[in-house]
Short mmCIF file of C-alpha atoms in Angstrom, two decimals:
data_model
loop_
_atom_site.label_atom_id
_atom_site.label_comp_id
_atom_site.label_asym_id
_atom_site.label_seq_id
_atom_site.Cartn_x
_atom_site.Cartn_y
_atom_site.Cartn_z
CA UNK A 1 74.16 -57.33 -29.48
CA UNK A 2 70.74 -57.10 -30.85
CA UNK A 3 68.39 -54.21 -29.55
CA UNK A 4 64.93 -54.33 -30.23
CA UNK A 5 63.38 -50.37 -31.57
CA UNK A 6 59.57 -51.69 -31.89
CA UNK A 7 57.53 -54.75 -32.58
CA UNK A 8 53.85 -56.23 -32.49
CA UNK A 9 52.73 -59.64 -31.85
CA UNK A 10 49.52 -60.58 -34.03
CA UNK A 11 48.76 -56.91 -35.03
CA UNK A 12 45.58 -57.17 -37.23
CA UNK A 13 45.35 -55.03 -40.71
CA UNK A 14 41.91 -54.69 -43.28
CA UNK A 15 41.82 -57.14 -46.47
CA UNK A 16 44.15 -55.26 -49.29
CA UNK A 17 47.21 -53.82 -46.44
CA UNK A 18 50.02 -53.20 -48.04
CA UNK A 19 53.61 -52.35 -47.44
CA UNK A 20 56.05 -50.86 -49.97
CA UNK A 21 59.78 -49.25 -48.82
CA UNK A 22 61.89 -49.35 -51.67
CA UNK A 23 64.75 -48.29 -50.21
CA UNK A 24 63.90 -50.49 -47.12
CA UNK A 25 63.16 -49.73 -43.15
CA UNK A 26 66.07 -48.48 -41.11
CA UNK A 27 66.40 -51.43 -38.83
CA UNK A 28 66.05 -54.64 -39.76
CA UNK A 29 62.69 -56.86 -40.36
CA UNK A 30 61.02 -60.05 -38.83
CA UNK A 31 58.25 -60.64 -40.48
CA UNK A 32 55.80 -63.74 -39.68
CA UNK A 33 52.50 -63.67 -41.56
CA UNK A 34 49.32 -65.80 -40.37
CA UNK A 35 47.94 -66.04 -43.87
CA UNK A 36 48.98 -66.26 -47.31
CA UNK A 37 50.79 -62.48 -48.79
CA UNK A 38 52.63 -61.66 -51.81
CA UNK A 39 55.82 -61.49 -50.77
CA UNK A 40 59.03 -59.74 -52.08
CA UNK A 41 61.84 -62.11 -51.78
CA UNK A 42 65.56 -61.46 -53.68
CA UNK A 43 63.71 -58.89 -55.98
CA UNK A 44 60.63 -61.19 -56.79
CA UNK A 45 57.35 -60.74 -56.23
CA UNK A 46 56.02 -64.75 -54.96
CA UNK A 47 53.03 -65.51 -53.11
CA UNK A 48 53.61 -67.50 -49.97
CA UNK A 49 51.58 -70.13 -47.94
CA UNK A 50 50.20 -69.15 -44.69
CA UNK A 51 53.20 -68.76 -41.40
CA UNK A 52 55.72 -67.56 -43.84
CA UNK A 53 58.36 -65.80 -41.95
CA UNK A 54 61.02 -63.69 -43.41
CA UNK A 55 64.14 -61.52 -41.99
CA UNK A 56 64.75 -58.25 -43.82
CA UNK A 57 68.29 -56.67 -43.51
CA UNK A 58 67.90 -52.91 -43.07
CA UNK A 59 68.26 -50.80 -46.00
CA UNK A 60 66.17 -53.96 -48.31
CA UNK A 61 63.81 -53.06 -50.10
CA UNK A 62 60.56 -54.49 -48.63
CA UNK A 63 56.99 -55.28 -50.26
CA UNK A 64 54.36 -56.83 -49.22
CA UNK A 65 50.44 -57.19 -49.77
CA UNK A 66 47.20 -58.90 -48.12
CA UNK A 67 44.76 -59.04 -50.12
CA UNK A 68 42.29 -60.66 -47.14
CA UNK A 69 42.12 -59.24 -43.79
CA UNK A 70 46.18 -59.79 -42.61
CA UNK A 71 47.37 -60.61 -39.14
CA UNK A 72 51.30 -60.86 -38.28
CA UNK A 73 54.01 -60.65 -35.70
CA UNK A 74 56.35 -58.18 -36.71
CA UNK A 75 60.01 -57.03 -35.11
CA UNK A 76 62.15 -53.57 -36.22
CA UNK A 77 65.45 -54.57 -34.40
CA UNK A 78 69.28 -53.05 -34.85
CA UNK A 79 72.43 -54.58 -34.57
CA UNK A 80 74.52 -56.93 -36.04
CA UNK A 81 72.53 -59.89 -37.73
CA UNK A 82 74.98 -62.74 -37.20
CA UNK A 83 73.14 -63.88 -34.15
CA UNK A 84 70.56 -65.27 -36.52
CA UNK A 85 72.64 -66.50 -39.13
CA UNK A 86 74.70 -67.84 -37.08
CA UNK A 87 71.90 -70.32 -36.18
CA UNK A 88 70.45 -70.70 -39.41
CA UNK A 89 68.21 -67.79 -40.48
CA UNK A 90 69.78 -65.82 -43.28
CA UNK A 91 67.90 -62.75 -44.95
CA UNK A 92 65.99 -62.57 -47.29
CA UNK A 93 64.90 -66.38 -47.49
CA UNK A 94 61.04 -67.60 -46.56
CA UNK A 95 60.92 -70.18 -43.79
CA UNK A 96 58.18 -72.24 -42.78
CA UNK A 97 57.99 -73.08 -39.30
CA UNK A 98 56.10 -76.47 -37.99
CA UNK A 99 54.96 -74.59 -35.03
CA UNK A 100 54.29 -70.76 -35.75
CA UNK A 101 51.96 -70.13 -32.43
CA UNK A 102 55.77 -70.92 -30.51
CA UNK A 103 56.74 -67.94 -32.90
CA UNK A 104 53.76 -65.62 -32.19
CA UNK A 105 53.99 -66.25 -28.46
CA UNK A 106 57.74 -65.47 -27.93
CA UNK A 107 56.80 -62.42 -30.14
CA UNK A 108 54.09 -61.67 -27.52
CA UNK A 109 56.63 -62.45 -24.66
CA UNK A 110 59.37 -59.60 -26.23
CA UNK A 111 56.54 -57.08 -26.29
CA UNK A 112 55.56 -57.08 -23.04
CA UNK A 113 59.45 -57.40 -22.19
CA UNK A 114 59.71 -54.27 -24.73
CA UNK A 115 56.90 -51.97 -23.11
CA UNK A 116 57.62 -52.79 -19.25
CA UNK A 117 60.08 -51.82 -17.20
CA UNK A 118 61.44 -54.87 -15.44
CA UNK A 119 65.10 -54.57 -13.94
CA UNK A 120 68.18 -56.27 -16.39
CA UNK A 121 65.39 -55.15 -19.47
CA UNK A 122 68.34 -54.69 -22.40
CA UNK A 123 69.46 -57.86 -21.82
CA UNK A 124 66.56 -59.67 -21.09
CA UNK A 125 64.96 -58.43 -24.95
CA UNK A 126 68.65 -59.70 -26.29
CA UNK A 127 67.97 -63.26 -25.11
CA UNK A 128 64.70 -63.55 -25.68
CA UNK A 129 65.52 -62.29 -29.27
CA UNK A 130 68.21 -64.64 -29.28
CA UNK A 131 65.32 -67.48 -28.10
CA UNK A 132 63.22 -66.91 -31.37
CA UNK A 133 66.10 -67.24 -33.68
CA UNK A 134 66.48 -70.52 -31.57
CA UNK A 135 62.75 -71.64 -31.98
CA UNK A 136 62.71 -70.48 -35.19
CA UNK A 137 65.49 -72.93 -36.64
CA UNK A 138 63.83 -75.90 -34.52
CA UNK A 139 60.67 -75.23 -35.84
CA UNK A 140 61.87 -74.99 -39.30
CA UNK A 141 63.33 -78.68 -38.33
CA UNK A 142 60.95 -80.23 -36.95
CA UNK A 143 62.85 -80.29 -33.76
CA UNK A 144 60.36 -78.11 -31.32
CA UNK A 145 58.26 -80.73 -29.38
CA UNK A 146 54.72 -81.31 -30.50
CA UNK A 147 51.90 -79.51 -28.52
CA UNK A 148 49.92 -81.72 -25.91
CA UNK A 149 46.82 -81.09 -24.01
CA UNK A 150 46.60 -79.82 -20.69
CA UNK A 151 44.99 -83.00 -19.66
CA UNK A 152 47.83 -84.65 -21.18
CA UNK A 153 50.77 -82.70 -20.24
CA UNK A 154 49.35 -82.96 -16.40
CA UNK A 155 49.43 -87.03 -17.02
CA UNK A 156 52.74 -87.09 -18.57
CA UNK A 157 54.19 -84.67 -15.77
CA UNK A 158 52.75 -86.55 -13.06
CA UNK A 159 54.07 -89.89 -14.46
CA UNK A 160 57.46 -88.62 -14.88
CA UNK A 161 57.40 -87.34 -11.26
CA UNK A 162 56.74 -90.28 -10.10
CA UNK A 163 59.04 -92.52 -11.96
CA UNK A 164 61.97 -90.43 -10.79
CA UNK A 165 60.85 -90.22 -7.21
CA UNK A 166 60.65 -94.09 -7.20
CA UNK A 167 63.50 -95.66 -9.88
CA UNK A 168 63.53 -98.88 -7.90
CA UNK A 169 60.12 -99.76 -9.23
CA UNK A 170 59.70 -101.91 -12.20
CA UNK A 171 58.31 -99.02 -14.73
CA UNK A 172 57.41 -100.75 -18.49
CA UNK A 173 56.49 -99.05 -21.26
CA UNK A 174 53.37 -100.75 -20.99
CA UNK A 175 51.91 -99.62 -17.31
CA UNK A 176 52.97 -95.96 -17.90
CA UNK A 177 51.35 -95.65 -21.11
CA UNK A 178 48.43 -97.14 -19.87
CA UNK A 179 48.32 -94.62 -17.13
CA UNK A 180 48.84 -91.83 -19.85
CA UNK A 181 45.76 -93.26 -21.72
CA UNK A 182 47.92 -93.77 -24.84
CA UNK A 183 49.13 -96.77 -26.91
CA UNK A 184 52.58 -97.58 -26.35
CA UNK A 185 54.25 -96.55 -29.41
CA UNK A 186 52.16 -93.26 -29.07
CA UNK A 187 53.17 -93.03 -25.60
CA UNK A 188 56.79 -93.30 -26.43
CA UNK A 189 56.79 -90.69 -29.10
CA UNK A 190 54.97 -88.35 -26.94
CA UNK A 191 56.58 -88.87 -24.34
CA UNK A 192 60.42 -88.08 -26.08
CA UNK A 193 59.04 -85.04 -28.06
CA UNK A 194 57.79 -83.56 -24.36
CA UNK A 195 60.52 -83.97 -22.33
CA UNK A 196 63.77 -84.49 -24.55
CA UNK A 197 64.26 -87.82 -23.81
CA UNK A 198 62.71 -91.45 -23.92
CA UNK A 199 60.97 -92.60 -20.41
CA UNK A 200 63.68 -95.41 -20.71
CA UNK A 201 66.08 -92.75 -20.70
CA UNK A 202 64.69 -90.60 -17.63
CA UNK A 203 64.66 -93.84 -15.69
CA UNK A 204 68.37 -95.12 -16.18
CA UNK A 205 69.29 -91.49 -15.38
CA UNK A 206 66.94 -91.35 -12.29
CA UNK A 207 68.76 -94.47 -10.94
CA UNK A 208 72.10 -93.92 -12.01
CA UNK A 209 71.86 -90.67 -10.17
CA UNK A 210 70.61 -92.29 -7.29
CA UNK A 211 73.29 -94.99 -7.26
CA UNK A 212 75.89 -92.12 -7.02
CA UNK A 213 74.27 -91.01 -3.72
CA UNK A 214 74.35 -94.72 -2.61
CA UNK A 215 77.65 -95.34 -3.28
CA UNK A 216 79.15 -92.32 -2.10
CA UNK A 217 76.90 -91.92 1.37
CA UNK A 218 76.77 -95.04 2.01
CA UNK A 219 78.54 -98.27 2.72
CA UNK A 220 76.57 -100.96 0.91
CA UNK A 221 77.71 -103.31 -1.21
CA UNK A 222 77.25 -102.51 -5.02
CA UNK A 223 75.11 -105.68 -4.98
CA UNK A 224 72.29 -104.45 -2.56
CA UNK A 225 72.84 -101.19 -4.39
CA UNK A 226 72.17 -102.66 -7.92
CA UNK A 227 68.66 -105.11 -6.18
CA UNK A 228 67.29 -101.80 -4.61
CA UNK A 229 67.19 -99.54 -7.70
CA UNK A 230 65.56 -102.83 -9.84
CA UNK A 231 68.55 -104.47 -11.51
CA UNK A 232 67.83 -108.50 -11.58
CA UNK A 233 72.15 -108.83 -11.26
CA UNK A 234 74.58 -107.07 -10.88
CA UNK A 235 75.92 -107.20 -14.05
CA UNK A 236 73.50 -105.54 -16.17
CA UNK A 237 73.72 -102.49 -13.19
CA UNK A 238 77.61 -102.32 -13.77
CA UNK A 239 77.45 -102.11 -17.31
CA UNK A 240 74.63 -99.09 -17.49
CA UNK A 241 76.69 -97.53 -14.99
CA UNK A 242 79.81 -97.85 -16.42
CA UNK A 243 78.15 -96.69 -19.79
CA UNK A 244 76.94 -93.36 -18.07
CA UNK A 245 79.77 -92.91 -16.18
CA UNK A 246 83.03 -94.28 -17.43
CA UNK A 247 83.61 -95.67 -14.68
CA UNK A 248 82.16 -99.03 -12.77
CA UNK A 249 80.65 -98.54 -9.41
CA UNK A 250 83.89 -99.57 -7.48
CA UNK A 251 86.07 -97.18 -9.23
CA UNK A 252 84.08 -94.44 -9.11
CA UNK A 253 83.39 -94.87 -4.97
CA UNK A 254 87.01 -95.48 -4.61
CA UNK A 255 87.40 -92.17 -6.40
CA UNK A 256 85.04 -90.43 -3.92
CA UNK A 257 86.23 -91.76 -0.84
#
C-alpha cells in the first residue's frame, strides 16, 4: 500500500524556483506543473508545455526549473509503485492530462485528507491516491467527462431525474435537448460524457428495471406490461428485454415465481 509522507496542492513559488537532488528525494515524486518548466526526464534536460505531470521513483535524480512565477501540485509518497503502473503511469515519463484542474483538485482533496484527522484516515489517503492514478490515466485518454456549467449540469440532472421517474413517457432526443437548451447532437454528446451513458441508454435501463418489478410483483400480462412502459408491441419490448437480460419476460417471471 501507498502512504502518503507530505504533499501540496497548487503551492505557488517566485519566477526562477528551482529544484536540483541528484541523488533524488527519499520517497517518491508526483509532480504536476501549471506552466511550462524545464524538466529532467531519463537524464535529459526538455522543456515541457504547461500541466505536465511526472512520477519520480525515489532515489531519481530530480531537476527542475521555472523560470516565471511556478505553481504545482506536488506528492512525496512511499510504497510500492505498482499501483500506478499498474494503471498506466510509469516513472519517469511526462503525461499530459486533458483535464489537469480534476488533478489539482483530488490533490487538494488528499491534503486536507493528509492534515485532518478523520476516522479510517490511512486508508482513506490510499484510495484517494489510488483515485488520481485513476483520473490521471482517463485524463491522459480523453476518457474523464468534459466539464459543464452549473446551469447546465442542474438541467441535465433534472432531465435525467425525470426521465427515470417516468420511463413510460415518450422521451426523444429532440424534446430533452430542447429542454437542455442544446442542439441534439450536442445534447447527446453532453449528455454521454456526463453521465456514462447515452439518454437512450438510461431510458431502456429505467424501463427494463421497471419491467422486472412488474413482472415479478405483479400479475399482468407482459402485453399491458410492454403498453405501460411505451413499447408500440410487444415485440420490440421482448427483444430489448431479452437483450438486457438473457432472458424474455416469461422466462425470467417463471424464474421468479
Amino acid at each position: 500500500m501507498q502512504s502518503i509522507e507530505s504533499l501540496r496542492h497548487a503551492c505557488p513559488e517566485r519566477a526562477g524556483f528551482q529544484i536540483t537532488r541528484k541523488n533524488g528525494h527519499p520517497q517518491h515524486t508526483f509532480l504536476h506543473f501549471f506552466g511550462s518548466v524545464e524538466l529532467l526526464v531519463d537524464g535529459k534536460v526538455i522543456r515541457t508545455a504547461p500541466h505536465a505531470c511526472i512520477l519520480y521513483p525515489a532515489g531519481e535524480p530530480q531537476f527542475f526549473h521555472s523560470p516565471e512565477p511556478l505553481t504545482h501540485d506536488w506528492i512525496h509518497f512511499s510504497g510500492d509503485l505498482s499501483d500506478a503502473t499498474f494503471l498506466g503511469i510509469f516513472p519517469n515519463t511526462v503525461y499530459y492530462p486533458t483535464q489537469p484542474k480534476r488533478i489539482t483538485q483530488l490533490t487538494k482533496e488528499l491534503e486536507a485528507e493528509f492534515y485532518g484527522a478523520l476516522p479510517s484516515r490511512e486508508h482513506m489517503l490510499a484510495l484517494k491516491l489510488e483515485e488520481l492514478w485513476i483520473t490521471l490515466r482517463r485524463a491522459i485518454d480523453g476518457a474523464l467527462a468534459e466539464p459543464v456549467s452549473d446551469s447546465l449540469a442542474s438541467r441535465l440532472h433534472h432531465l435525467r431525474t425525470e426521465m427515470l421517474l417516468h420511463p413510460d413517457e415518450k422521451w426523444t432526443i429532440a424534446g430533452l435537448s430542447k429542454a437542455a437548451c442544446l442542439s441534439e447532437s450536442r445534447f447527446y454528446s453532453v449528455y454521454r460524457s456526463y453521465f456514462g451513458n447515452s439518454p437512450i441508454g438510461d431510458l431502456i435501463t429505467a424501463r427494463m428495471d421497471t419491467a422486472c418489478n412488474m413482472l415479478i410483483g405483479t400479475d399482468a400480462p407482459v402485453s399491458r406490461i410492454a403498453k405501460q412502459l411505451g413499447y408500440a408491441n410487444i415485440t420490440h419490448f421482448t427483444r430489448q428485454f431479452k437483450a438486457h437480460f438473457g432472458l424474455s419476460p416469461t422466462a425470467f417471471r417463471n424464474g421468479k415465481t
